[in-house]
Short mmCIF file of C-alpha atoms in Angstrom, two decimals:
data_model
loop_
_atom_site.label_atom_id
_atom_site.label_comp_id
_atom_site.label_asym_id
_atom_site.label_seq_id
_atom_site.Cartn_x
_atom_site.Cartn_y
_atom_site.Cartn_z
CA MET A 18 88.20 -238.11 -12.29
CA LYS A 19 90.90 -235.20 -12.73
CA ASN A 20 92.05 -236.32 -16.20
CA VAL A 21 90.91 -238.09 -19.51
CA VAL A 22 93.46 -239.90 -21.55
CA ALA A 23 93.59 -240.79 -24.54
CA LEU A 24 96.44 -243.62 -25.38
CA PHE A 25 96.62 -245.33 -29.06
CA PHE A 26 98.88 -247.86 -31.48
CA SER A 27 97.80 -246.28 -34.37
CA PRO A 28 100.07 -246.59 -36.78
CA THR A 29 98.07 -245.67 -40.36
CA GLY A 30 95.97 -243.21 -37.73
CA GLY A 31 92.27 -243.99 -38.24
CA THR A 32 92.88 -245.83 -34.20
CA GLY A 33 94.39 -241.97 -33.04
CA LYS A 34 91.10 -240.43 -34.73
CA VAL A 35 88.59 -242.42 -32.74
CA VAL A 36 90.08 -242.47 -29.69
CA LYS A 37 91.26 -238.91 -29.69
CA SER A 38 87.58 -237.82 -29.95
CA MET A 39 86.13 -239.66 -27.62
CA ALA A 40 89.16 -238.11 -24.88
CA ARG A 41 87.95 -234.73 -26.18
CA ALA A 42 84.27 -235.27 -25.76
CA PHE A 43 84.75 -236.73 -22.38
CA ALA A 44 86.98 -233.64 -21.93
CA THR A 45 84.39 -231.43 -22.28
CA ALA A 46 81.38 -233.01 -20.78
CA THR A 47 83.54 -233.44 -17.90
CA GLY A 48 85.89 -230.31 -17.60
CA CYS A 49 88.61 -233.32 -17.24
CA ASP A 50 91.84 -232.55 -18.45
CA TYR A 51 92.67 -233.74 -22.32
CA LEU A 52 96.22 -235.30 -22.39
CA GLU A 53 96.82 -237.46 -24.99
CA ILE A 54 99.73 -240.37 -25.19
CA ASP A 55 100.91 -242.30 -28.75
CA VAL A 56 102.54 -245.43 -27.84
CA THR A 57 102.35 -245.93 -32.13
CA LEU A 58 106.70 -245.93 -32.32
CA PRO A 59 108.97 -247.43 -30.75
CA GLY A 60 110.84 -244.65 -28.75
CA THR A 61 107.53 -244.45 -27.79
CA ARG A 62 107.49 -247.31 -25.20
CA ASP A 63 110.77 -247.37 -23.56
CA SER A 64 108.51 -247.23 -20.50
CA ALA A 65 105.45 -248.01 -19.85
CA PRO A 66 102.44 -245.06 -18.86
CA GLU A 67 100.65 -245.51 -15.27
CA PHE A 68 97.59 -244.19 -14.10
CA GLY A 69 95.38 -244.39 -11.20
CA ALA A 70 91.93 -243.28 -9.58
CA ASN A 71 91.94 -239.69 -11.07
CA ASP A 72 92.13 -240.89 -14.26
CA VAL A 73 89.57 -242.31 -17.30
CA VAL A 74 91.79 -243.90 -20.02
CA PHE A 75 90.24 -244.70 -23.34
CA PHE A 76 93.14 -247.14 -24.89
CA GLY A 77 92.19 -248.07 -28.27
CA VAL A 78 94.24 -250.44 -30.81
CA PRO A 79 93.58 -251.79 -34.28
CA VAL A 80 92.50 -255.61 -35.04
CA TYR A 81 95.54 -257.47 -36.39
CA ILE A 82 94.09 -261.15 -37.95
CA GLY A 83 91.58 -261.54 -34.88
CA ARG A 84 93.85 -260.23 -32.10
CA VAL A 85 95.58 -257.16 -30.41
CA PRO A 86 98.74 -256.50 -32.49
CA ASN A 87 100.79 -259.30 -30.67
CA LEU A 88 103.69 -258.47 -31.02
CA ILE A 89 103.07 -254.82 -29.11
CA ARG A 90 101.38 -256.90 -26.77
CA PRO A 91 104.07 -257.69 -23.62
CA PHE A 92 103.92 -253.26 -23.54
CA PHE A 93 100.05 -253.14 -23.25
CA ALA A 94 100.09 -255.93 -21.34
CA SER A 95 102.48 -253.40 -19.12
CA ILE A 96 100.10 -250.15 -18.42
CA LYS A 97 99.47 -250.14 -15.15
CA GLY A 98 95.37 -249.10 -13.95
CA ASN A 99 96.36 -249.84 -9.94
CA ARG A 100 92.86 -250.28 -9.09
CA ALA A 101 92.62 -251.59 -4.87
CA ILE A 102 89.69 -251.51 -3.21
CA ALA A 103 88.00 -248.79 -1.91
CA GLU A 104 85.62 -249.10 0.76
CA THR A 105 83.45 -245.69 0.35
CA VAL A 106 82.74 -243.57 -2.73
CA ASP A 107 84.05 -240.86 -0.93
CA GLU A 108 87.64 -242.75 -0.58
CA THR A 109 88.11 -243.02 -3.89
CA ILE A 110 86.35 -239.37 -5.33
CA ASP A 111 89.19 -237.89 -3.50
CA GLY A 112 92.13 -239.70 -5.38
CA GLY A 113 91.44 -242.51 -2.79
CA ILE A 114 93.18 -246.08 -3.51
CA ASP A 115 91.18 -247.73 -6.45
CA GLY A 116 92.36 -247.91 -9.83
CA ALA A 117 91.72 -245.82 -13.33
CA ILE A 118 88.56 -245.92 -15.63
CA GLY A 119 89.26 -248.14 -18.36
CA ILE A 120 87.37 -248.18 -21.92
CA PRO A 121 89.07 -250.49 -24.54
CA VAL A 122 88.56 -249.74 -28.59
CA VAL A 123 88.97 -251.73 -30.91
CA THR A 124 89.38 -250.65 -35.13
CA TYR A 125 88.71 -253.38 -37.61
CA GLY A 126 88.88 -252.97 -41.25
CA ASN A 127 85.80 -253.94 -42.32
CA ARG A 128 85.70 -257.90 -41.43
CA SER A 129 85.86 -258.82 -38.31
CA TYR A 130 86.88 -257.39 -34.86
CA ASP A 131 87.19 -261.15 -33.46
CA ASP A 132 88.48 -261.60 -29.92
CA ALA A 133 90.34 -258.57 -30.16
CA LEU A 134 87.90 -256.81 -27.72
CA ILE A 135 87.77 -259.06 -25.57
CA GLU A 136 91.20 -259.16 -25.43
CA LEU A 137 91.81 -255.90 -24.65
CA ARG A 138 89.56 -255.97 -21.77
CA ASP A 139 90.67 -258.93 -20.19
CA ILE A 140 94.63 -256.47 -20.39
CA MET A 141 93.36 -253.88 -19.11
CA GLU A 142 91.25 -255.50 -16.08
CA GLU A 143 93.90 -257.72 -15.09
CA ASN A 144 96.48 -254.62 -14.87
CA GLY A 145 94.17 -252.71 -12.67
CA PHE A 146 92.14 -251.08 -14.74
CA ARG A 147 88.13 -250.89 -13.98
CA THR A 148 86.31 -250.93 -17.95
CA VAL A 149 82.70 -249.72 -17.50
CA ALA A 150 82.57 -248.58 -21.42
CA ALA A 151 84.00 -250.25 -24.46
CA ALA A 152 83.78 -249.80 -28.50
CA ALA A 153 84.77 -251.59 -32.26
CA PHE A 154 85.08 -249.08 -34.78
CA PRO A 155 85.26 -250.11 -38.64
CA ALA A 156 88.76 -248.59 -40.22
CA GLU A 157 90.06 -248.63 -43.48
CA HIS A 158 92.15 -251.66 -43.49
CA SER A 159 96.14 -251.57 -43.30
CA PHE A 160 95.80 -253.94 -46.73
CA SER A 161 93.99 -251.72 -48.61
CA THR A 162 91.69 -248.29 -49.62
CA THR A 163 88.60 -250.25 -50.62
CA LEU A 164 88.34 -252.09 -47.37
CA ALA A 165 86.56 -249.51 -44.89
CA ARG A 166 87.74 -246.96 -47.16
CA GLY A 167 87.30 -243.20 -45.87
CA ARG A 168 86.79 -244.77 -42.07
CA PRO A 169 86.32 -243.43 -39.58
CA ASP A 170 84.23 -241.07 -41.45
CA GLU A 171 82.63 -237.60 -39.50
CA LYS A 172 79.54 -239.28 -38.72
CA ASP A 173 81.52 -241.85 -36.90
CA LEU A 174 84.06 -239.37 -35.18
CA LEU A 175 80.24 -237.83 -33.69
CA LEU A 176 79.61 -241.18 -32.57
CA ALA A 177 82.77 -241.64 -30.98
CA GLU A 178 82.17 -238.29 -29.32
CA GLU A 179 78.50 -239.74 -28.43
CA PHE A 180 79.87 -242.26 -26.90
CA ALA A 181 82.27 -240.52 -24.91
CA LYS A 182 79.56 -238.19 -24.02
CA LYS A 183 76.76 -241.49 -22.68
CA ILE A 184 79.94 -242.61 -20.60
CA ALA A 185 80.79 -239.38 -18.24
CA GLU A 186 76.59 -239.49 -17.89
CA ILE A 187 77.03 -242.76 -16.85
CA LEU A 188 79.89 -242.03 -14.30
CA LYS A 189 78.25 -238.75 -13.34
CA ASN A 190 74.82 -240.66 -12.48
CA ASN A 191 76.67 -243.70 -11.18
CA PRO A 192 79.39 -242.72 -9.10
CA HIS A 193 79.90 -246.69 -7.15
CA TYR A 194 81.11 -247.75 -10.81
CA LEU A 195 84.23 -246.26 -9.56
CA CYS A 196 85.26 -248.21 -6.74
CA GLY A 197 84.30 -251.16 -4.47
CA ASP A 198 82.45 -254.66 -6.36
CA HIS A 199 83.68 -253.82 -10.44
CA THR A 200 81.90 -256.15 -12.83
CA PRO A 201 84.19 -255.93 -16.19
CA ILE A 202 82.34 -254.54 -19.54
CA ALA A 203 80.76 -257.07 -21.55
CA VAL A 204 81.72 -257.55 -25.03
CA PRO A 205 81.35 -260.25 -27.50
CA GLY A 206 84.00 -262.06 -28.11
CA ASN A 207 85.66 -265.85 -26.55
CA PRO A 208 87.59 -266.17 -23.53
CA PRO A 209 91.26 -267.08 -23.53
CA PRO A 210 93.30 -268.45 -25.23
CA TYR A 211 92.25 -266.19 -27.64
CA THR A 212 91.05 -267.16 -31.75
CA TYR A 213 93.73 -265.77 -34.12
CA TYR A 214 92.23 -265.61 -37.72
CA LYS A 215 93.21 -267.34 -40.41
CA ALA A 216 94.28 -266.30 -43.64
CA VAL A 217 93.40 -267.71 -46.30
CA ILE A 218 93.14 -268.03 -50.59
CA SER A 219 91.94 -269.78 -53.20
CA ASP A 220 90.38 -273.45 -52.74
CA ASN A 221 90.12 -272.26 -48.55
CA LYS A 222 94.35 -273.06 -48.14
CA SER A 223 95.71 -271.11 -45.58
CA ILE A 224 98.69 -269.50 -45.56
CA ASP A 225 101.60 -267.58 -43.75
CA ILE A 226 102.50 -264.29 -44.10
CA ARG A 227 104.27 -263.44 -41.04
CA LYS A 228 107.86 -263.17 -42.91
CA VAL A 229 106.23 -261.02 -46.04
CA LYS A 230 108.12 -257.83 -46.21
CA PRO A 231 106.96 -254.66 -48.24
CA LEU A 232 109.41 -254.12 -51.18
CA THR A 233 111.09 -250.58 -52.49
CA ASP A 234 110.44 -249.15 -55.96
CA ILE A 235 113.85 -247.70 -56.10
CA SER A 236 113.06 -245.57 -58.89
CA LYS A 237 110.74 -243.81 -57.04
CA CYS A 238 112.10 -243.93 -53.83
CA THR A 239 113.98 -240.67 -52.81
CA GLY A 240 115.71 -241.71 -49.48
CA CYS A 241 113.71 -239.59 -47.40
CA GLY A 242 113.49 -241.53 -44.51
CA LEU A 243 109.99 -241.61 -43.88
CA CYS A 244 109.27 -245.03 -43.87
CA ALA A 245 111.68 -245.55 -41.61
CA ARG A 246 110.55 -243.15 -38.92
CA LEU A 247 106.53 -244.17 -39.50
CA CYS A 248 107.81 -248.31 -38.91
CA PRO A 249 106.48 -248.98 -35.66
CA MET A 250 108.77 -251.65 -34.82
CA GLY A 251 111.65 -250.00 -36.05
CA SER A 252 112.62 -252.35 -38.84
CA ILE A 253 113.81 -250.22 -41.54
CA ASN A 254 116.82 -249.07 -41.96
CA ILE A 255 117.57 -245.09 -42.04
CA SER A 256 119.97 -245.24 -43.94
CA ASP A 257 118.81 -247.52 -46.64
CA PRO A 258 115.05 -247.23 -46.51
CA SER A 259 114.30 -250.46 -49.08
CA ILE A 260 116.08 -252.71 -46.67
CA THR A 261 113.57 -254.22 -43.68
CA ASP A 262 116.05 -255.36 -41.27
CA ARG A 263 113.21 -256.77 -38.59
CA ILE A 264 109.92 -258.19 -38.88
CA CYS A 265 107.37 -256.74 -40.04
CA ILE A 266 103.55 -256.95 -39.02
CA LYS A 267 102.39 -255.41 -41.76
CA CYS A 268 100.44 -252.51 -40.46
CA GLY A 269 100.72 -250.37 -43.61
CA ALA A 270 102.09 -247.33 -42.89
CA CYS A 271 105.10 -247.00 -45.30
CA ILE A 272 102.88 -247.71 -47.72
CA LYS A 273 100.45 -245.89 -47.28
CA LYS A 274 102.83 -242.90 -46.06
CA CYS A 275 105.02 -242.71 -48.31
CA PRO A 276 104.17 -239.80 -50.91
CA GLN A 277 106.06 -241.28 -53.42
CA GLY A 278 104.46 -245.00 -53.80
CA ALA A 279 107.62 -246.32 -53.53
CA LYS A 280 106.87 -249.43 -51.17
CA SER A 281 104.27 -252.01 -51.81
CA ILE A 282 103.70 -255.89 -50.71
CA THR A 283 104.06 -257.97 -54.39
CA ASP A 284 104.01 -261.31 -52.36
CA HIS A 285 101.07 -263.73 -54.15
CA ASP A 286 99.69 -264.94 -51.52
CA TYR A 287 99.28 -261.75 -49.74
CA LEU A 288 97.79 -260.53 -52.45
CA GLU A 289 95.69 -263.58 -53.71
CA HIS A 290 94.47 -262.95 -49.57
CA LYS A 291 93.72 -259.51 -49.94
CA ARG A 292 91.88 -259.96 -52.63
CA LEU A 293 89.77 -261.91 -51.68
CA LEU A 294 88.71 -260.03 -48.46
CA GLU A 295 87.80 -256.94 -50.99
CA GLU A 296 85.71 -259.25 -53.36
CA GLU A 297 83.99 -260.28 -50.01
CA TYR A 298 83.83 -256.89 -47.66
CA GLY A 299 84.70 -254.18 -49.89
CA ASN A 300 80.99 -253.20 -50.54
CA VAL A 301 80.37 -253.85 -47.03
CA ILE A 302 78.99 -250.94 -44.74
CA LYS A 303 79.60 -252.28 -40.89
CA LYS A 304 78.78 -249.49 -38.27
CA ALA A 305 80.33 -249.56 -34.96
CA GLU A 306 79.81 -251.43 -31.90
CA LEU A 307 79.07 -249.82 -28.38
CA PHE A 308 79.42 -251.35 -25.04
CA TYR A 309 78.45 -249.79 -22.31
CA THR A 310 78.44 -250.85 -17.84
CA THR A 311 74.34 -251.39 -16.58
#
């Protein structure tokens, strides 16, 4: 192992905080070089990174409707770990033919991570990573400042560091995990086809908010263009930020990071769903869930 990589998609920042804490702690514990790859913005996804036997990759994404973000999924599925079959431990340790170690990490907004963690694990395994651990951390919901408010907090990030240190210890004491036969890390969730969470409002009525987009309060907007520069889909018009030209994934970046508070979603069903989520989960304190190879 020579490199540890913090690889993340993190529109509002929570996922990035968790994954960077993990990767930095792993680097400190092992002496590996620390690398950071942020694939949040469109320009960072022009080509997919590839990894190999010298790399340990902490890969983090937020949970959207119980799954890995579906519009970014094809890019995630193009990131290669390049696993082959090494015949000996020494072959892998010397930079041989086996693939990268992978640690899938998801963050979720206090309701549930549903099938997202097993989906991310499967994506990594299918693309040549050897998953040896996994984690799910609460993080402030993209819709809300009430759901998992302030998470990840200091305690979460300390736990993320301890998680990474334990992985470093496991790999040091069990070099056979680096090559040969491999069993993917066991995590909760359903095998394919993975299940989407169905948003509902009163009377258990299902709603579809895929076409809902943020609106702009022109009286507050200064036209700075920050929202357009932060949009992970490149959907906000840089010349006129009140226009959302393309699809919106409801990541919350433009709303939460606008210094003027000029962006909001006013759709009735969206707001009712948000209200019900906050009512049910607003006072719930969820704990991170950590999974290790045994």
